[in-house]
Amino acid sequence: MKIATLTNPEEILITETTKPAAKENEIVIKVDYIGICGSDIHAYYGKHPFITCPITLGHEFVGRVVETGKGVKGVLPGELVTAIPQIFCHQCEPCRSGRYNICDTLKVIGCQTPGAACDYFAFDASLVKKIPKGMPKEIAATIEPAAVGVHAVHRGADVKGKNVVVMGAGTIGNLTAQAALAEGAKQVLITDLSDYRLEVARECGISQIANTGKVSVEIAMKQAFQGDKADIFFECVGIGATVNQAIELSKKGHDIVVVGVFGNRPEINMSLVQDKELRLIGSLMYVEKDYDRTIDLMNRGMIHTKPLISKTFELADYAKAFRYIEEHKDSSLKVLIQVSE
Ligand SMILES: [Zn+2]
Ligand SMILES: [Zn+2]
């Protein structure tokens, strides 16, 4: 079978290797699609602090079961599945309280252990999630990033009936905004500097959009919420400027959920955080209940990922896909790799 390895930054080698056999509690799938995400892009350019070469990437994937190990129950060959790509210890304090997304020794499949950028991929059956009948494979490949958005929405105060601002309309911002709407937010305003990303947000059903290169967040909020203020902010950019804007514009005593990944260490206006009794809440990946909720919401048409899929490449063109993303930074969102037909 074919396997793609990021051997050095900007160097992907596709080689032949032996197809894996299912161990006792493992499932082997024939991989259909993998998604490329922000962390893959950082890894590709050698800029991810926790991913080192050589590595087979691919933590967003979908495929058909071809083999199950002796101990595996309830999953059959032929079924379309994905997996929660988290390997955790079950013993540390976060794990014991069910927060294994922040396990002290968390390993992410495709980041710290080999991922699914190969024809056949084996993983522990405890991580498997079945794809509902009728959900297209390429849509199923986007469950993982959607779960990031759903988890973020579950991290802050209940969004039901609330005015929500999502800063950043990239894949995660878009999906966070959709998740907020799906969980009953009254109004969701999404902001970005790219009209392309905002148009995709609109296509996904987020009607309140604002290009903050043209209008201030404050004015956009007034228009979106009929003069009212935002009850909760989601920072999905990962820069100090947007965090500080959220801190300044937040109502007193409310939540700011920090979802963006920060390349630099910004200066944050902590005096206002203290004075307004704000809560800055971090959000990382997801746990199983977020995954189940995501699959359910996507299956019921409450979260749409089709407009987010900008382009699909074949595995042979994996490196081209990374170059495409680099060249289309402001005009592409999710890029998929079709591994097999
Ligand atoms: Zn991802
Ligand atoms: Zn743990």
PDB file of C-alpha atoms in Angstrom, residues 122-339:
ATOM      1  CA  ALA A 122      -5.173   0.815  11.744  1.00  0.00           C
ATOM      2  CA  PHE A 123      -6.433   2.401  14.969  1.00  0.00           C
ATOM      3  CA  ASP A 124      -7.820   1.406  18.346  1.00  0.00           C
ATOM      4  CA  ALA A 125     -11.500   0.434  18.149  1.00  0.00           C
ATOM      5  CA  SER A 126     -12.333   2.534  21.222  1.00  0.00           C
ATOM      6  CA  LEU A 127     -11.822   5.640  19.064  1.00  0.00           C
ATOM      7  CA  VAL A 128     -14.175   4.651  16.241  1.00  0.00           C
ATOM      8  CA  LYS A 129     -17.248   6.688  15.253  1.00  0.00           C
ATOM      9  CA  LYS A 130     -19.705   5.391  12.665  1.00  0.00           C
ATOM     10  CA  ILE A 131     -20.846   7.667   9.866  1.00  0.00           C
ATOM     11  CA  PRO A 132     -24.636   7.923   9.565  1.00  0.00           C
ATOM     12  CA  LYS A 133     -26.165   6.439   6.408  1.00  0.00           C
ATOM     13  CA  GLY A 134     -26.452   8.990   3.630  1.00  0.00           C
ATOM     14  CA  MET A 135     -23.687  11.302   4.845  1.00  0.00           C
ATOM     15  CA  PRO A 136     -21.248  11.767   1.919  1.00  0.00           C
ATOM     16  CA  LYS A 137     -17.675  10.622   2.609  1.00  0.00           C
ATOM     17  CA  GLU A 138     -16.127  14.039   1.988  1.00  0.00           C
ATOM     18  CA  ILE A 139     -18.556  15.598   4.451  1.00  0.00           C
ATOM     19  CA  ALA A 140     -17.687  12.908   7.001  1.00  0.00           C
ATOM     20  CA  ALA A 141     -14.030  13.894   6.603  1.00  0.00           C
ATOM     21  CA  THR A 142     -14.935  17.296   8.096  1.00  0.00           C
ATOM     22  CA  ILE A 143     -16.470  15.984  11.333  1.00  0.00           C
ATOM     23  CA  GLU A 144     -13.197  16.526  13.220  1.00  0.00           C
ATOM     24  CA  PRO A 145     -12.896  20.298  12.655  1.00  0.00           C
ATOM     25  CA  ALA A 146     -16.647  20.690  13.228  1.00  0.00           C
ATOM     26  CA  ALA A 147     -16.217  19.001  16.617  1.00  0.00           C
ATOM     27  CA  VAL A 148     -13.647  21.673  17.525  1.00  0.00           C
ATOM     28  CA  GLY A 149     -16.353  24.301  17.013  1.00  0.00           C
ATOM     29  CA  VAL A 150     -18.958  22.344  18.955  1.00  0.00           C
ATOM     30  CA  HIS A 151     -16.559  21.865  21.887  1.00  0.00           C
ATOM     31  CA  ALA A 152     -15.728  25.604  21.914  1.00  0.00           C
ATOM     32  CA  VAL A 153     -19.425  26.448  22.164  1.00  0.00           C
ATOM     33  CA  HIS A 154     -19.799  24.010  25.077  1.00  0.00           C
ATOM     34  CA  ARG A 155     -16.859  25.589  26.935  1.00  0.00           C
ATOM     35  CA  GLY A 156     -18.492  28.949  27.729  1.00  0.00           C
ATOM     36  CA  ALA A 157     -21.849  29.892  29.238  1.00  0.00           C
ATOM     37  CA  ASP A 158     -24.935  28.441  27.504  1.00  0.00           C
ATOM     38  CA  VAL A 159     -25.420  30.259  24.179  1.00  0.00           C
ATOM     39  CA  LYS A 160     -29.164  29.614  24.057  1.00  0.00           C
ATOM     40  CA  GLY A 161     -31.006  32.876  23.364  1.00  0.00           C
ATOM     41  CA  LYS A 162     -27.731  34.839  23.467  1.00  0.00           C
ATOM     42  CA  ASN A 163     -25.963  37.288  21.159  1.00  0.00           C
ATOM     43  CA  VAL A 164     -22.703  35.760  20.021  1.00  0.00           C
ATOM     44  CA  VAL A 165     -19.688  37.240  18.234  1.00  0.00           C
ATOM     45  CA  VAL A 166     -17.235  34.922  16.503  1.00  0.00           C
ATOM     46  CA  MET A 167     -13.994  36.635  15.523  1.00  0.00           C
ATOM     47  CA  GLY A 168     -12.404  34.937  12.534  1.00  0.00           C
ATOM     48  CA  ALA A 169     -14.230  33.157   9.698  1.00  0.00           C
ATOM     49  CA  GLY A 170     -11.637  30.502   8.889  1.00  0.00           C
ATOM     50  CA  THR A 171     -12.703  26.860   9.077  1.00  0.00           C
ATOM     51  CA  ILE A 172     -12.792  26.767  12.889  1.00  0.00           C
ATOM     52  CA  GLY A 173     -14.423  30.201  13.266  1.00  0.00           C
ATOM     53  CA  ASN A 174     -17.062  29.286  10.702  1.00  0.00           C
ATOM     54  CA  LEU A 175     -17.804  25.973  12.421  1.00  0.00           C
ATOM     55  CA  THR A 176     -17.878  27.615  15.870  1.00  0.00           C
ATOM     56  CA  ALA A 177     -20.421  30.129  14.586  1.00  0.00           C
ATOM     57  CA  GLN A 178     -22.534  27.358  13.051  1.00  0.00           C
ATOM     58  CA  ALA A 179     -22.324  25.365  16.268  1.00  0.00           C
ATOM     59  CA  ALA A 180     -23.481  28.410  18.280  1.00  0.00           C
ATOM     60  CA  LEU A 181     -26.500  28.786  15.992  1.00  0.00           C
ATOM     61  CA  ALA A 182     -27.200  25.053  16.170  1.00  0.00           C
ATOM     62  CA  GLU A 183     -27.092  25.228  19.980  1.00  0.00           C
ATOM     63  CA  GLY A 184     -29.733  27.954  20.013  1.00  0.00           C
ATOM     64  CA  ALA A 185     -27.911  31.300  19.972  1.00  0.00           C
ATOM     65  CA  LYS A 186     -30.302  34.164  19.177  1.00  0.00           C
ATOM     66  CA  GLN A 187     -27.915  35.967  16.827  1.00  0.00           C
ATOM     67  CA  VAL A 188     -24.426  35.119  15.662  1.00  0.00           C
ATOM     68  CA  LEU A 189     -22.183  37.768  14.142  1.00  0.00           C
ATOM     69  CA  ILE A 190     -18.994  36.549  12.463  1.00  0.00           C
ATOM     70  CA  THR A 191     -16.137  38.904  11.616  1.00  0.00           C
ATOM     71  CA  ASP A 192     -13.096  38.594   9.353  1.00  0.00           C
ATOM     72  CA  LEU A 193     -10.938  40.622   6.976  1.00  0.00           C
ATOM     73  CA  SER A 194     -11.640  38.340   4.007  1.00  0.00           C
ATOM     74  CA  ASP A 195     -14.845  38.840   2.007  1.00  0.00           C
ATOM     75  CA  TYR A 196     -14.333  35.338   0.609  1.00  0.00           C
ATOM     76  CA  ARG A 197     -14.416  33.718   4.053  1.00  0.00           C
ATOM     77  CA  LEU A 198     -17.412  35.848   5.058  1.00  0.00           C
ATOM     78  CA  GLU A 199     -19.289  34.839   1.903  1.00  0.00           C
ATOM     79  CA  VAL A 200     -18.669  31.170   2.752  1.00  0.00           C
ATOM     80  CA  ALA A 201     -19.992  31.883   6.257  1.00  0.00           C
ATOM     81  CA  ARG A 202     -23.140  33.341   4.735  1.00  0.00           C
ATOM     82  CA  GLU A 203     -23.504  30.267   2.516  1.00  0.00           C
ATOM     83  CA  CYS A 204     -23.314  28.175   5.682  1.00  0.00           C
ATOM     84  CA  GLY A 205     -26.283  30.057   7.126  1.00  0.00           C
ATOM     85  CA  ILE A 206     -24.502  32.642   9.309  1.00  0.00           C
ATOM     86  CA  SER A 207     -26.452  35.711   8.209  1.00  0.00           C
ATOM     87  CA  GLN A 208     -24.656  38.373  10.291  1.00  0.00           C
ATOM     88  CA  ILE A 209     -21.244  38.946   8.734  1.00  0.00           C
ATOM     89  CA  ALA A 210     -18.892  41.921   9.008  1.00  0.00           C
ATOM     90  CA  ASN A 211     -15.609  42.735   7.314  1.00  0.00           C
ATOM     91  CA  THR A 212     -13.759  44.452  10.142  1.00  0.00           C
ATOM     92  CA  GLY A 213     -11.371  46.015   7.637  1.00  0.00           C
ATOM     93  CA  LYS A 214     -14.353  48.124   6.556  1.00  0.00           C
ATOM     94  CA  VAL A 215     -16.520  48.440   9.666  1.00  0.00           C
ATOM     95  CA  SER A 216     -15.640  48.349  13.368  1.00  0.00           C
ATOM     96  CA  VAL A 217     -16.699  45.365  15.478  1.00  0.00           C
ATOM     97  CA  GLU A 218     -18.607  47.797  17.685  1.00  0.00           C
ATOM     98  CA  ILE A 219     -20.760  49.135  14.842  1.00  0.00           C
ATOM     99  CA  ALA A 220     -21.205  45.676  13.344  1.00  0.00           C
ATOM    100  CA  MET A 221     -22.437  44.448  16.744  1.00  0.00           C
ATOM    101  CA  LYS A 222     -24.920  47.309  17.065  1.00  0.00           C
ATOM    102  CA  GLN A 223     -26.345  46.489  13.653  1.00  0.00           C
ATOM    103  CA  ALA A 224     -26.420  42.740  14.201  1.00  0.00           C
ATOM    104  CA  PHE A 225     -27.923  42.850  17.692  1.00  0.00           C
ATOM    105  CA  GLN A 226     -30.303  45.808  17.223  1.00  0.00           C
ATOM    106  CA  GLY A 227     -28.364  48.030  19.573  1.00  0.00           C
ATOM    107  CA  ASP A 228     -27.745  45.293  22.143  1.00  0.00           C
ATOM    108  CA  LYS A 229     -24.252  44.039  23.075  1.00  0.00           C
ATOM    109  CA  ALA A 230     -22.700  40.604  22.688  1.00  0.00           C
ATOM    110  CA  ASP A 231     -23.168  38.098  25.518  1.00  0.00           C
ATOM    111  CA  ILE A 232     -20.257  35.908  24.544  1.00  0.00           C
ATOM    112  CA  PHE A 233     -17.212  36.174  22.290  1.00  0.00           C
ATOM    113  CA  PHE A 234     -15.307  33.391  20.539  1.00  0.00           C
ATOM    114  CA  GLU A 235     -11.794  34.376  19.494  1.00  0.00           C
ATOM    115  CA  CYS A 236     -10.889  32.176  16.507  1.00  0.00           C
ATOM    116  CA  VAL A 237      -8.012  34.168  14.998  1.00  0.00           C
ATOM    117  CA  GLY A 238      -5.214  33.709  17.524  1.00  0.00           C
ATOM    118  CA  ILE A 239      -3.877  37.255  17.744  1.00  0.00           C
ATOM    119  CA  GLY A 240      -3.760  39.778  20.581  1.00  0.00           C
ATOM    120  CA  ALA A 241      -5.724  42.462  18.721  1.00  0.00           C
ATOM    121  CA  THR A 242      -8.918  40.407  18.562  1.00  0.00           C
ATOM    122  CA  VAL A 243      -8.612  39.186  22.163  1.00  0.00           C
ATOM    123  CA  ASN A 244      -8.248  42.786  23.317  1.00  0.00           C
ATOM    124  CA  GLN A 245     -11.206  43.870  21.194  1.00  0.00           C
ATOM    125  CA  ALA A 246     -13.318  41.160  22.790  1.00  0.00           C
ATOM    126  CA  ILE A 247     -12.154  42.264  26.261  1.00  0.00           C
ATOM    127  CA  GLU A 248     -13.007  45.905  25.525  1.00  0.00           C
ATOM    128  CA  LEU A 249     -16.387  45.209  23.915  1.00  0.00           C
ATOM    129  CA  SER A 250     -17.566  42.456  26.259  1.00  0.00           C
ATOM    130  CA  LYS A 251     -20.400  43.118  28.686  1.00  0.00           C
ATOM    131  CA  LYS A 252     -19.263  42.970  32.298  1.00  0.00           C
ATOM    132  CA  GLY A 253     -19.194  39.522  33.869  1.00  0.00           C
ATOM    133  CA  HIS A 254     -19.287  37.574  30.593  1.00  0.00           C
ATOM    134  CA  ASP A 255     -17.234  34.924  28.792  1.00  0.00           C
ATOM    135  CA  ILE A 256     -14.600  35.071  26.076  1.00  0.00           C
ATOM    136  CA  VAL A 257     -13.734  31.656  24.685  1.00  0.00           C
ATOM    137  CA  VAL A 258     -10.252  31.495  23.179  1.00  0.00           C
ATOM    138  CA  VAL A 259     -10.196  29.014  20.295  1.00  0.00           C
ATOM    139  CA  GLY A 260      -7.522  30.526  18.038  1.00  0.00           C
ATOM    140  CA  VAL A 261      -3.981  29.163  18.064  1.00  0.00           C
ATOM    141  CA  PHE A 262      -1.427  31.838  18.915  1.00  0.00           C
ATOM    142  CA  GLY A 263       1.820  32.044  16.961  1.00  0.00           C
ATOM    143  CA  ASN A 264       3.072  34.859  19.198  1.00  0.00           C
ATOM    144  CA  ARG A 265       2.579  35.846  22.836  1.00  0.00           C
ATOM    145  CA  PRO A 266       0.399  38.956  22.754  1.00  0.00           C
ATOM    146  CA  GLU A 267      -0.017  41.647  25.382  1.00  0.00           C
ATOM    147  CA  ILE A 268      -3.478  41.233  26.856  1.00  0.00           C
ATOM    148  CA  ASN A 269      -5.460  43.937  28.648  1.00  0.00           C
ATOM    149  CA  MET A 270      -5.742  42.074  31.944  1.00  0.00           C
ATOM    150  CA  SER A 271      -6.826  45.142  33.918  1.00  0.00           C
ATOM    151  CA  LEU A 272     -10.165  45.052  32.086  1.00  0.00           C
ATOM    152  CA  VAL A 273     -10.441  41.287  32.565  1.00  0.00           C
ATOM    153  CA  GLN A 274     -10.116  41.917  36.295  1.00  0.00           C
ATOM    154  CA  ASP A 275     -12.273  45.013  36.438  1.00  0.00           C
ATOM    155  CA  LYS A 276     -15.149  43.570  34.371  1.00  0.00           C
ATOM    156  CA  GLU A 277     -14.938  40.121  36.003  1.00  0.00           C
ATOM    157  CA  LEU A 278     -14.519  38.538  32.573  1.00  0.00           C
ATOM    158  CA  ARG A 279     -13.732  34.885  32.115  1.00  0.00           C
ATOM    159  CA  LEU A 280     -11.128  34.017  29.462  1.00  0.00           C
ATOM    160  CA  ILE A 281     -11.748  30.353  28.676  1.00  0.00           C
ATOM    161  CA  GLY A 282      -9.415  28.209  26.586  1.00  0.00           C
ATOM    162  CA  SER A 283     -10.709  25.523  24.232  1.00  0.00           C
ATOM    163  CA  LEU A 284      -8.736  22.591  22.837  1.00  0.00           C
ATOM    164  CA  MET A 285     -10.032  19.942  20.411  1.00  0.00           C
ATOM    165  CA  TYR A 286     -13.076  18.056  21.844  1.00  0.00           C
ATOM    166  CA  VAL A 287     -14.206  15.094  23.894  1.00  0.00           C
ATOM    167  CA  GLU A 288     -16.403  12.198  22.801  1.00  0.00           C
ATOM    168  CA  LYS A 289     -19.730  13.854  23.616  1.00  0.00           C
ATOM    169  CA  ASP A 290     -18.787  16.799  21.378  1.00  0.00           C
ATOM    170  CA  TYR A 291     -18.029  14.339  18.593  1.00  0.00           C
ATOM    171  CA  ASP A 292     -21.381  12.586  18.980  1.00  0.00           C
ATOM    172  CA  ARG A 293     -23.180  15.926  19.083  1.00  0.00           C
ATOM    173  CA  THR A 294     -21.312  17.089  15.968  1.00  0.00           C
ATOM    174  CA  ILE A 295     -22.207  13.993  13.959  1.00  0.00           C
ATOM    175  CA  ASP A 296     -25.840  14.424  15.018  1.00  0.00           C
ATOM    176  CA  LEU A 297     -25.924  18.149  14.134  1.00  0.00           C
ATOM    177  CA  MET A 298     -24.268  17.566  10.756  1.00  0.00           C
ATOM    178  CA  ASN A 299     -26.601  14.677  10.019  1.00  0.00           C
ATOM    179  CA  ARG A 300     -29.632  16.879  10.786  1.00  0.00           C
ATOM    180  CA  GLY A 301     -28.351  19.660   8.526  1.00  0.00           C
ATOM    181  CA  MET A 302     -27.671  22.027  11.439  1.00  0.00           C
ATOM    182  CA  ILE A 303     -23.971  22.333  10.539  1.00  0.00           C
ATOM    183  CA  HIS A 304     -22.986  22.555   6.875  1.00  0.00           C
ATOM    184  CA  THR A 305     -19.433  21.833   5.800  1.00  0.00           C
ATOM    185  CA  LYS A 306     -19.848  21.486   2.030  1.00  0.00           C
ATOM    186  CA  PRO A 307     -19.281  25.221   1.340  1.00  0.00           C
ATOM    187  CA  LEU A 308     -16.035  24.981   3.330  1.00  0.00           C
ATOM    188  CA  ILE A 309     -14.459  22.392   1.027  1.00  0.00           C
ATOM    189  CA  SER A 310     -12.408  24.471  -1.403  1.00  0.00           C
ATOM    190  CA  LYS A 311     -10.581  21.770  -3.317  1.00  0.00           C
ATOM    191  CA  THR A 312      -9.744  18.075  -3.360  1.00  0.00           C
ATOM    192  CA  PHE A 313      -6.395  16.597  -4.414  1.00  0.00           C
ATOM    193  CA  GLU A 314      -5.244  13.005  -4.885  1.00  0.00           C
ATOM    194  CA  LEU A 315      -2.677  11.501  -2.527  1.00  0.00           C
ATOM    195  CA  ALA A 316      -0.038  11.687  -5.281  1.00  0.00           C
ATOM    196  CA  ASP A 317      -0.536  15.475  -5.239  1.00  0.00           C
ATOM    197  CA  TYR A 318      -0.390  15.851  -1.433  1.00  0.00           C
ATOM    198  CA  ALA A 319       2.508  18.334  -1.598  1.00  0.00           C
ATOM    199  CA  LYS A 320       0.687  20.277  -4.327  1.00  0.00           C
ATOM    200  CA  ALA A 321      -2.265  20.625  -1.967  1.00  0.00           C
ATOM    201  CA  PHE A 322      -0.051  22.354   0.620  1.00  0.00           C
ATOM    202  CA  ARG A 323       1.300  24.696  -2.053  1.00  0.00           C
ATOM    203  CA  TYR A 324      -2.240  25.407  -3.218  1.00  0.00           C
ATOM    204  CA  ILE A 325      -3.255  26.390   0.328  1.00  0.00           C
ATOM    205  CA  GLU A 326      -0.206  28.650   0.622  1.00  0.00           C
ATOM    206  CA  GLU A 327      -1.023  30.343  -2.690  1.00  0.00           C
ATOM    207  CA  HIS A 328      -4.734  30.699  -1.890  1.00  0.00           C
ATOM    208  CA  LYS A 329      -4.556  31.784   1.747  1.00  0.00           C
ATOM    209  CA  ASP A 330      -7.483  34.168   1.422  1.00  0.00           C
ATOM    210  CA  SER A 331      -9.511  32.203  -1.082  1.00  0.00           C
ATOM    211  CA  SER A 332      -9.510  28.655   0.268  1.00  0.00           C
ATOM    212  CA  LEU A 333     -10.697  26.977   3.444  1.00  0.00           C
ATOM    213  CA  LYS A 334     -10.754  23.202   3.820  1.00  0.00           C
ATOM    214  CA  VAL A 335      -8.670  21.166   1.388  1.00  0.00           C
ATOM    215  CA  LEU A 336      -9.183  17.412   1.219  1.00  0.00           C
ATOM    216  CA  ILE A 337      -7.026  14.590  -0.067  1.00  0.00           C
ATOM    217  CA  GLN A 338      -8.835  11.758  -1.780  1.00  0.00           C
ATOM    218  CA  VAL A 339      -6.736   8.768  -0.809  1.00  0.00           C
TER     219      VAL A 339
END
